[in-house]
Each structure stands twice: as C-alpha cells, then as structure tokens.
Short mmCIF file of C-alpha atoms in Angstrom, two decimals:
data_model
loop_
_atom_site.label_atom_id
_atom_site.label_comp_id
_atom_site.label_asym_id
_atom_site.label_seq_id
_atom_site.Cartn_x
_atom_site.Cartn_y
_atom_site.Cartn_z
CA MET A 27 -27.09 -15.24 -6.37
CA SER A 28 -30.09 -13.68 -7.53
CA ASN A 29 -31.60 -12.92 -10.84
CA HIS A 30 -30.64 -8.99 -10.60
CA PRO A 31 -27.44 -8.30 -12.38
CA LEU A 32 -24.32 -8.04 -10.31
CA THR A 33 -23.37 -4.67 -9.53
CA TYR A 34 -20.08 -2.71 -9.33
CA LEU A 35 -18.26 0.59 -9.07
CA CYS A 36 -14.98 0.89 -10.44
CA ILE A 37 -12.70 3.87 -9.39
CA PHE A 38 -9.37 4.17 -11.11
CA ASN A 39 -6.70 6.85 -10.21
CA THR A 40 -5.02 8.51 -13.45
CA THR A 41 -2.29 9.81 -11.46
CA ALA A 42 -1.26 6.10 -10.74
CA GLY A 43 2.18 5.18 -11.55
CA SER A 44 1.00 2.79 -14.20
CA PHE A 45 -2.41 4.29 -15.10
CA SER A 46 -3.19 3.63 -18.72
CA ARG A 47 -6.27 5.37 -20.51
CA TRP A 48 -6.32 2.70 -23.31
CA GLU A 49 -6.47 0.02 -20.64
CA ALA A 50 -9.02 2.10 -18.68
CA GLN A 51 -11.13 2.18 -21.70
CA ARG A 52 -10.93 -1.21 -22.60
CA ILE A 53 -11.86 -2.61 -18.94
CA LYS A 54 -14.93 0.04 -19.44
CA GLU A 55 -16.16 -1.43 -22.60
CA ILE A 56 -15.72 -4.95 -21.35
CA LEU A 57 -17.76 -4.47 -18.03
CA ASN A 58 -20.71 -2.56 -20.03
CA LYS A 59 -21.00 -5.32 -22.67
CA ASP A 60 -23.99 -6.90 -20.94
CA PRO A 61 -25.91 -4.66 -18.61
CA ARG A 62 -28.54 -7.31 -17.93
CA SER A 63 -25.96 -9.32 -16.09
CA LEU A 64 -23.39 -6.66 -14.93
CA LYS A 65 -24.39 -3.17 -14.12
CA GLY A 66 -22.25 -0.61 -12.69
CA GLU A 67 -19.91 2.61 -13.19
CA VAL A 68 -16.28 3.29 -14.14
CA PHE A 69 -14.85 6.52 -13.36
CA ALA A 70 -11.24 7.99 -13.15
CA THR A 71 -10.22 10.64 -10.53
CA ARG A 72 -7.51 13.09 -10.46
CA SER A 73 -7.07 14.07 -7.00
CA GLN A 74 -8.05 13.51 -3.20
CA LEU A 75 -11.00 15.87 -3.48
CA ASP A 76 -12.06 14.64 -6.58
CA LEU A 77 -12.27 11.05 -5.19
CA GLU A 78 -14.36 12.21 -2.43
CA ALA A 79 -16.89 14.35 -4.55
CA ARG A 80 -17.64 11.54 -7.12
CA LEU A 81 -18.19 9.09 -3.97
CA ARG A 82 -20.35 11.74 -2.65
CA GLU A 83 -22.47 11.30 -6.21
CA TYR A 84 -22.64 7.73 -5.48
CA ALA A 85 -23.31 7.62 -1.78
CA ASP A 86 -27.00 6.04 -2.30
CA PHE A 87 -25.24 3.15 -4.91
CA TYR A 88 -24.03 0.23 -2.56
CA PRO A 89 -22.35 -2.18 -5.03
CA ASP A 90 -21.82 -5.92 -5.01
CA ILE A 91 -17.91 -5.00 -6.00
CA LEU A 92 -15.66 -2.30 -5.16
CA GLY A 93 -13.08 -2.03 -8.17
CA ILE A 94 -9.75 -0.14 -7.12
CA GLY A 95 -7.55 1.21 -10.14
CA GLY A 96 -4.15 2.21 -8.72
CA GLY A 97 -1.35 1.03 -6.35
CA ASP A 98 -1.20 0.30 -2.71
CA GLY A 99 -1.53 4.11 -2.02
CA THR A 100 -4.79 4.66 -4.14
CA ALA A 101 -6.18 1.17 -2.56
CA SER A 102 -5.35 2.95 1.01
CA GLN A 103 -6.94 6.26 0.06
CA THR A 104 -9.89 4.60 -1.79
CA LEU A 105 -10.84 2.34 1.16
CA THR A 106 -10.51 5.15 3.56
CA SER A 107 -12.33 7.55 1.82
CA VAL A 108 -15.20 5.10 0.97
CA TYR A 109 -15.71 4.27 4.59
CA ASN A 110 -15.57 7.85 5.73
CA ILE A 111 -18.32 8.96 3.13
CA TRP A 112 -20.60 5.80 2.74
CA GLY A 113 -20.36 4.44 6.39
CA SER A 114 -19.45 1.00 5.09
CA LEU A 115 -17.08 -0.90 2.46
CA PRO A 116 -18.40 -3.37 -0.07
CA GLU A 117 -18.38 -6.87 0.80
CA ILE A 118 -15.95 -7.70 -2.25
CA VAL A 119 -13.17 -5.58 -3.64
CA ALA A 120 -11.20 -6.03 -7.17
CA PRO A 121 -7.70 -4.74 -7.27
CA PHE A 122 -6.80 -3.40 -10.72
CA SER A 123 -3.21 -3.13 -10.87
CA MET A 124 -2.20 0.16 -12.08
CA GLY A 125 0.30 1.52 -9.62
CA THR A 126 3.90 1.68 -9.56
CA VAL A 127 4.22 -1.27 -7.09
CA ASN A 128 0.96 -3.08 -6.34
CA GLN A 129 1.77 -5.09 -3.07
CA TRP A 130 -1.85 -5.57 -2.32
CA ALA A 131 -2.93 -7.27 -5.28
CA ALA A 132 -0.12 -9.66 -5.41
CA PRO A 133 -1.85 -12.20 -2.75
CA PRO A 134 -4.68 -12.85 -5.05
CA ASP A 135 -1.96 -13.23 -8.11
CA LEU A 136 -3.73 -10.01 -9.76
CA ASN A 137 -0.55 -8.16 -10.36
CA ASP A 138 2.10 -9.54 -13.02
CA GLY A 139 4.41 -6.33 -12.45
CA LEU A 140 7.28 -5.66 -15.37
CA ILE A 141 5.36 -8.15 -17.60
CA ASP A 142 2.21 -5.70 -17.34
CA LYS A 143 3.78 -2.87 -17.61
CA ALA A 144 5.26 -3.85 -21.06
CA LYS A 145 1.98 -5.03 -22.07
CA LYS A 146 0.12 -1.34 -21.36
CA ILE A 147 2.98 0.02 -23.69
CA VAL A 148 2.13 -1.84 -26.54
CA HIS A 149 -1.50 -2.07 -25.96
CA TRP A 150 -1.27 -5.86 -25.24
CA PRO A 151 -4.98 -6.93 -24.50
CA SER A 152 -4.18 -9.56 -21.87
CA THR A 153 -2.80 -7.62 -18.77
CA LYS A 154 -4.02 -8.50 -15.35
CA PRO A 155 -6.76 -5.86 -15.07
CA ILE A 156 -8.36 -6.70 -18.13
CA GLN A 157 -7.97 -10.24 -17.14
CA LEU A 158 -9.92 -9.39 -14.33
CA ALA A 159 -12.70 -7.30 -16.06
CA LYS A 160 -13.24 -10.43 -18.34
CA TYR A 161 -13.48 -12.71 -15.25
CA LEU A 162 -16.13 -10.69 -13.64
CA LEU A 163 -18.33 -10.19 -16.92
CA ARG A 164 -18.26 -14.32 -17.19
CA CYS A 165 -19.34 -14.67 -13.28
CA ALA A 166 -21.91 -12.15 -13.97
CA LYS A 167 -23.01 -14.16 -16.98
CA LYS A 168 -23.23 -17.36 -15.23
CA LYS A 169 -25.09 -15.72 -12.32
CA GLU A 170 -22.52 -16.35 -9.93
CA LEU A 171 -20.67 -14.42 -7.00
CA PRO A 172 -16.86 -14.16 -8.26
CA HIS A 173 -14.07 -16.18 -6.24
CA THR A 174 -12.32 -14.52 -3.53
CA GLN A 175 -9.96 -14.96 -0.83
CA PRO A 176 -9.39 -13.25 2.40
CA LEU A 177 -7.20 -10.39 3.01
CA ASP A 178 -7.10 -8.29 6.30
CA LEU A 179 -7.24 -4.70 6.61
CA LEU A 180 -5.83 -2.01 8.89
CA ASP A 181 -7.04 0.81 10.76
CA ILE A 182 -4.06 3.26 11.37
CA ASN A 183 -5.28 6.50 13.28
CA GLY A 184 -8.55 6.10 11.17
CA LYS A 185 -6.63 5.35 7.73
CA LYS A 186 -7.34 1.98 6.23
CA GLY A 187 -4.57 0.14 4.64
CA PHE A 188 -2.56 -3.20 4.84
CA ASN A 189 0.92 -2.27 6.27
CA THR A 190 2.56 0.47 8.10
CA GLY A 191 5.93 0.85 9.61
CA PHE A 192 7.85 3.28 11.77
CA GLY A 193 11.47 3.86 13.06
CA ALA A 194 14.16 2.57 10.25
CA VAL A 195 11.12 1.68 7.86
CA PRO A 196 10.33 5.50 6.77
CA LYS A 197 13.73 5.97 6.70
CA VAL A 198 14.58 3.67 4.21
CA LEU A 199 11.37 4.53 2.26
CA TRP A 200 12.59 8.22 2.27
CA ILE A 201 15.73 7.54 0.33
CA TYR A 202 13.94 4.81 -1.71
CA TYR A 203 11.76 7.86 -2.96
CA GLY A 204 14.38 9.60 -3.67
CA LYS A 205 14.70 11.92 -1.01
CA THR A 206 17.99 12.80 1.45
CA PRO A 207 18.91 12.28 4.67
CA GLU A 208 19.65 15.89 5.16
CA GLN A 209 15.62 16.68 4.28
CA TYR A 210 14.52 13.87 6.63
CA HIS A 211 16.63 15.69 9.58
CA ARG A 212 15.40 19.02 8.49
CA LEU A 213 11.32 17.22 8.90
CA GLU A 214 12.22 15.97 12.32
CA GLU A 215 13.50 19.27 13.41
CA ASP A 216 10.73 21.23 11.90
CA LEU A 217 8.31 18.94 13.34
CA ARG A 218 9.53 19.53 16.94
CA ASN A 219 9.37 23.07 16.60
CA ASN A 220 5.51 22.94 15.47
CA LEU A 221 2.28 22.16 16.87
CA PRO A 222 0.44 19.03 15.94
CA GLN A 223 -2.22 20.78 13.58
CA HIS A 224 0.77 21.66 11.22
CA TYR A 225 2.66 18.66 10.88
CA SER A 226 1.13 17.80 7.69
CA ARG A 227 2.05 21.13 6.32
CA GLU A 228 5.60 20.63 6.96
CA LEU A 229 5.95 17.29 6.07
CA ASN A 230 4.31 18.34 2.59
CA ARG A 231 6.87 21.38 2.38
CA ILE A 232 9.65 19.21 2.61
CA TRP A 233 8.29 16.28 0.36
CA ASN A 234 7.82 18.78 -2.56
CA GLU A 235 11.24 20.05 -2.60
CA LYS A 236 12.77 18.55 -5.70
CA THR A 237 15.70 16.04 -5.69
CA LEU A 238 18.16 14.88 -8.35
CA VAL A 239 15.82 11.62 -8.60
CA ASP A 240 12.82 13.88 -9.21
CA LEU A 241 14.40 15.51 -11.75
CA ILE A 242 15.30 12.61 -13.28
CA SER A 243 11.99 11.04 -13.36
CA ASP A 244 10.31 14.42 -14.46
CA GLY A 245 12.74 14.33 -17.33
CA THR A 246 11.68 11.21 -18.41
CA GLY A 247 7.71 12.10 -18.40
CA GLY A 248 7.28 9.89 -15.43
CA LEU A 249 8.43 6.75 -17.75
CA LEU A 250 11.00 5.59 -14.85
CA LYS A 251 7.96 5.14 -12.55
CA ARG A 252 5.42 3.80 -15.00
CA SER A 253 8.19 1.04 -15.53
CA GLY A 254 6.92 -0.25 -11.96
CA ALA A 255 10.07 -2.89 -11.58
CA VAL A 256 12.89 -0.51 -13.63
CA TYR A 257 12.00 2.33 -10.91
CA ALA A 258 11.64 -0.06 -7.67
CA LEU A 259 14.59 -1.80 -8.22
CA SER A 260 16.88 1.11 -9.02
CA ALA A 261 15.44 2.62 -5.94
CA ALA A 262 15.91 -0.58 -4.13
CA ALA A 263 19.59 -0.48 -5.25
CA TYR A 264 20.07 3.06 -4.21
CA SER A 265 18.34 2.34 -0.67
CA MET A 266 20.82 -0.86 -0.33
CA ALA A 267 23.89 1.18 -1.23
CA SER A 268 22.67 4.21 1.44
CA ILE A 269 22.47 1.59 4.25
CA LEU A 270 25.94 0.27 3.38
CA ASP A 271 27.57 3.44 3.26
CA ALA A 272 29.34 3.85 6.29
CA ASN A 273 28.71 7.59 6.16
CA ARG A 274 25.07 7.14 6.21
CA ARG A 275 24.66 3.72 8.41
CA GLU A 276 24.08 6.02 11.28
CA PHE A 277 20.82 7.75 9.78
CA PHE A 278 19.24 4.26 9.67
CA GLN A 279 20.33 3.39 13.24
CA GLY A 280 18.53 5.71 15.58
CA PRO A 281 16.48 3.82 18.06
CA PHE A 282 12.62 3.85 18.02
CA GLU A 283 11.98 6.66 20.51
CA GLY A 284 8.47 5.76 21.75
CA GLU A 285 6.47 3.39 23.91
CA ILE A 286 5.18 0.15 22.26
CA GLU A 287 1.96 -1.54 23.51
CA ILE A 288 0.86 -4.97 22.02
CA ASP A 289 -3.05 -5.97 22.75
CA GLY A 290 -2.91 -3.63 25.79
CA LYS A 291 0.44 -5.03 27.44
CA LYS A 292 3.54 -2.74 27.54
CA VAL A 293 6.69 -4.23 25.35
CA GLU A 294 10.15 -3.52 26.62
CA PRO A 295 12.97 -5.59 24.59
CA GLU A 296 16.35 -5.94 25.89
CA ARG A 297 17.99 -4.48 22.66
CA LEU A 298 16.93 -1.14 21.61
CA VAL A 299 13.96 -1.45 18.94
CA ASN A 300 14.91 0.54 15.71
CA ALA A 301 12.11 -0.44 13.38
CA VAL A 302 8.99 -1.50 13.59
CA TYR A 303 6.84 -2.88 10.94
CA VAL A 304 3.13 -4.38 10.64
CA SER A 305 1.55 -6.27 8.02
CA THR A 306 -1.60 -8.40 6.83
CA TYR A 307 0.39 -10.10 4.20
CA PRO A 308 3.64 -11.63 4.33
CA GLY A 309 5.59 -10.47 1.17
CA VAL A 310 7.09 -7.26 -0.49
CA ASN A 311 7.93 -7.53 -3.99
CA LEU A 312 9.90 -5.07 -6.38
CA GLY A 313 7.69 -5.01 -9.19
CA ILE A 314 9.05 -8.28 -10.42
CA LYS A 315 6.25 -11.07 -9.85
CA TRP A 316 8.76 -13.66 -8.42
CA ILE A 317 10.95 -11.59 -6.45
CA ASN A 318 9.65 -11.29 -3.03
CA LEU A 319 11.05 -10.47 0.25
CA LEU A 320 8.78 -12.02 3.43
CA PRO A 321 9.45 -9.48 6.19
CA ALA A 322 6.44 -10.72 7.92
CA PRO A 323 6.21 -14.36 7.43
CA ASP A 324 3.29 -15.34 9.38
CA ALA A 325 1.13 -12.48 8.54
CA GLY A 326 -2.52 -13.83 7.39
CA THR A 327 -2.44 -17.01 9.21
CA GLU A 328 -4.34 -15.97 12.31
CA PRO A 329 -7.67 -14.82 11.60
CA GLY A 330 -8.25 -11.40 13.33
CA LYS A 331 -4.72 -10.60 13.70
CA MET A 332 -1.86 -8.64 12.25
CA GLN A 333 1.82 -9.70 11.85
CA ILE A 334 3.83 -7.01 14.24
CA VAL A 335 7.83 -7.00 13.68
CA LEU A 336 10.10 -5.38 16.04
CA CYS A 337 13.87 -5.09 14.54
CA THR A 338 16.48 -4.90 17.21
CA GLU A 339 18.96 -5.92 14.71
CA SER A 340 20.79 -3.23 12.86
CA LEU A 341 19.72 -2.64 9.03
CA PHE A 342 23.33 -3.83 8.18
CA GLY A 343 22.72 -6.93 10.00
CA VAL A 344 19.17 -7.19 8.21
CA VAL A 345 21.11 -7.14 4.89
CA ASN A 346 23.27 -9.74 5.80
CA GLN A 347 20.50 -12.22 6.50
CA LEU A 348 18.64 -11.54 2.99
CA PRO A 349 18.33 -15.15 2.06
CA ARG A 350 16.15 -15.87 5.29
CA LEU A 351 14.24 -12.78 4.11
CA PHE A 352 13.55 -14.17 0.70
CA ALA A 353 13.04 -17.95 2.58
CA GLY A 354 10.52 -16.51 4.69
CA GLU A 355 12.26 -17.53 7.89
CA HIS A 356 12.48 -15.45 11.09
CA LEU A 357 15.72 -13.37 11.19
CA GLU A 358 18.04 -13.11 14.45
CA ASN A 359 17.13 -10.13 16.94
CA VAL A 360 13.81 -9.64 15.38
CA GLN A 361 10.67 -10.11 17.43
CA TYR A 362 7.54 -11.46 15.68
CA HIS A 363 4.17 -10.76 17.22
CA SER A 364 0.36 -11.97 16.03
CA ALA A 365 -1.88 -9.44 17.84
CA ALA A 366 -5.21 -7.45 17.44
CA LYS A 367 -3.73 -3.91 18.50
CA LEU A 368 -0.84 -2.08 18.61
CA LYS A 369 -0.38 1.51 20.35
CA LEU A 370 2.75 3.45 19.55
CA ARG A 371 3.04 6.83 21.59
CA SER A 372 6.09 9.10 22.25
CA GLU A 373 6.57 12.91 23.45
CA LEU A 374 8.27 13.44 20.30
CA PRO A 375 6.38 13.47 16.72
CA LEU A 376 6.68 9.85 15.18
CA VAL A 377 7.19 9.93 11.54
CA GLY A 378 5.30 6.73 9.73
CA HIS A 379 4.60 5.08 6.59
CA ILE A 380 1.31 3.83 5.38
CA GLU A 381 1.35 2.25 2.37
CA ALA A 382 2.35 5.21 -0.19
CA ASP A 383 1.98 7.87 2.37
CA PHE A 384 4.18 9.20 4.94
CA VAL A 385 2.10 10.21 8.32
CA VAL A 386 3.07 12.16 11.69
CA ALA A 387 1.48 11.98 14.92
CA LYS A 388 2.57 11.42 18.53
CA GLU A 389 0.59 8.47 19.06
CA PHE A 390 -0.45 6.07 16.90
CA ILE A 391 -3.21 3.02 17.26
CA ILE A 392 -2.89 0.12 14.62
CA ARG A 393 -5.69 -2.31 14.86
CA TYR A 394 -7.21 -4.92 12.82
CA ASP A 395 -10.19 -3.62 11.30
CA ARG A 396 -11.96 -6.33 9.13
CA THR A 397 -11.29 -9.01 6.63
CA LEU A 398 -11.89 -8.09 3.01
CA LYS A 399 -13.22 -10.59 0.32
CA VAL A 400 -10.90 -10.05 -2.45
CA VAL A 401 -11.44 -11.17 -6.19
CA ALA A 402 -9.24 -13.99 -6.95
CA PRO A 403 -9.79 -15.59 -10.44
CA PHE A 404 -6.93 -18.07 -10.12
CA GLY A 405 -7.78 -19.35 -6.68
CA LYS A 406 -10.38 -21.27 -4.74
CA LYS A 407 -13.40 -19.48 -3.64
CA SER A 408 -13.50 -18.46 0.19
#
C-alpha cells in the first residue's frame, strides 16, 4: 500500500430496519480520527432519490472502500445505483449491518443478529459495525489493505444483488412480510390486465395497502422490525403456519409458468417446477447468528458461477426435510445447477424477489456479474 491515505465512502440508509443514529455517529467519529491515514466521507440517505443525488455529488471521488450501512435491500439498491451513476464499483466493499436481517453480511461474520440489536438499544460500543470501523482505522494506520473474502454478485435485469427467487419463493416472502394471499391474487390479476410499463405502479399500489401486521409494526414505532430476529422469527413462524394450513396450501403450489434456460440450454424437468431460487452464498438466517438454513449449499464453490435451485417438491414436502436444509444437504425432488446465466421467460407477468424487493417482468436474465472483495476482519486475506 502506498503512503497515500486509505480512502472510503460510507453510505448509511436511515430507513433500514436497525439503523441507529448513535451507532452511525460513533462510526463517523472513528473513521475521522486520523485523516492522514484514513480519509473519506460518511453520509446518510432517506430515499432512493436522496441516494442518487448524493452519489452524483461524489462522482469524481473513487474510494478504495465503499461502506454500505443497511440491510440486504440497501446493499442491492446502493450497489445498483453506484454502478449506474459511477459506471463501476469500488474494488473493496464493507458491510455495516443495519438492516432487519443482514444476509449478505453473514459470510464475512459481520452480522451478530439479535445480539447487535440489543447492543444498539443500550448503546453498547462493540456492535459489529463499530468493530468494522475500528478495524478499518487500524489497517489504515498500519498502511495495510483490509483483509477481504470473495463474494459473488448477480445482475438481475440490471439490478445488483446476491440472491433472487421466483414461483413459490416470492409467495412465501409475500406472506413473510405480512401480506395476504388475496392481495397476491389481486396483484396477479391486475398485472395481467396492464401493460409492462404499469407493472411497478400496480405492485406498489397493492404493496402499500395496510394489513394487520403493518398496523402492529406501525403501532410499536417500528420496534418489531428493528428487533431483527424477533421480527424474522415471528414472520417465519407465520409463513410456516400458512404453508401447513390446508386451506392456504394451494396458494403456494401453483407451477412456475415460464421457460427456464440455463447457460443457453432449455431445461424441462420431468416434474413441474414450483420454485426457482438463485444465490451466490449458501445460507439464510433468521436474525439469530447460529440459526441458518442452507437452501443453496454449493453456492460460492465454483468461481464465476451461481447456484440455481429448481424445486419440484411441494413446500409441505420441503418443510418435512428441514433437518437436511439445516445440514446443507441436497433435498429430494430438487435440482441443483451451477451456472453463469439463467433466463426465465413467460407470456404472463412473472413476480420475482430480489433481496428485499419484489419485481415484475415477462423476462428475467440473471447472470454472474463479478466477484466483490468484502472486508472480513475475522478471516483470512483473499
């Protein structure tokens, strides 16, 4: 590393599920302690428009490290916006866990889940984001680059992310977020009756309808979502109950209505596919560090490839295989593919889920985009 200071730009999302102004201010103080060794800016954004405006202000500032403070949705939005506005991405990315559930920060061990949520409430000065800031300062003072580990990034119709799902996947997450099957059926009908340019409008209109879960969360001042694990576990239990409910089971079992093409070859499984899941890392946690499901157990093992999971098993059948999901074993009636590109195409609008956002299109092209270097203070240097 040269004698020039290590440079950074840290972008924090104030609407993220566990954003703490106290924590953000403490991080800013740490990073500003020695500008001769570590130099940059920390700013917080309130909306997508705010994020884009601030990025344009820094269009000529290309930092060594891009810090992202928020959850998985924030990471996706920020990486997409940085690439679209700057035309490239910084080589090193630092995840500051400030979301409801922070999946992308789990591989480098920068997410302590419920433990961190409790520390933020009592202003305990050792949260993982604060530890990360202190680590970056130590590296800069030693004139060393931080330790990193690789994490593959996807491009999904131009949107950056680490995982995406279709078919039953967005249906389960729709229920997870407190929405109802009736709302989802209305969404599907409205999408079929509208032009593609109106898909986002219809999705947002129905998504913004208040449900009982929304009212409870609003009534607690957002505390339920800021709790992370409590919210995630409650939502997961509700989703599980919905899957097991015989009256609702049919909602999750509709076949994926579209063509599937993997690395240029059409795939036609013998059984109907009801869920498509794509990821660059194996696990999914519920906000508690040591509770992880592994739906894509081989993700990240082949450079330049993502893991594609095609599920022909019923969701009830998947639930019956939960021990294997926790163990990272392949499930029965599920196909696993390692590939660089996946194309999904349908005559009807397809609802998908990318990180924390629902999306709609008649065609999705999901491809390996690049390998990021993610700061990993507790691991080996890549």
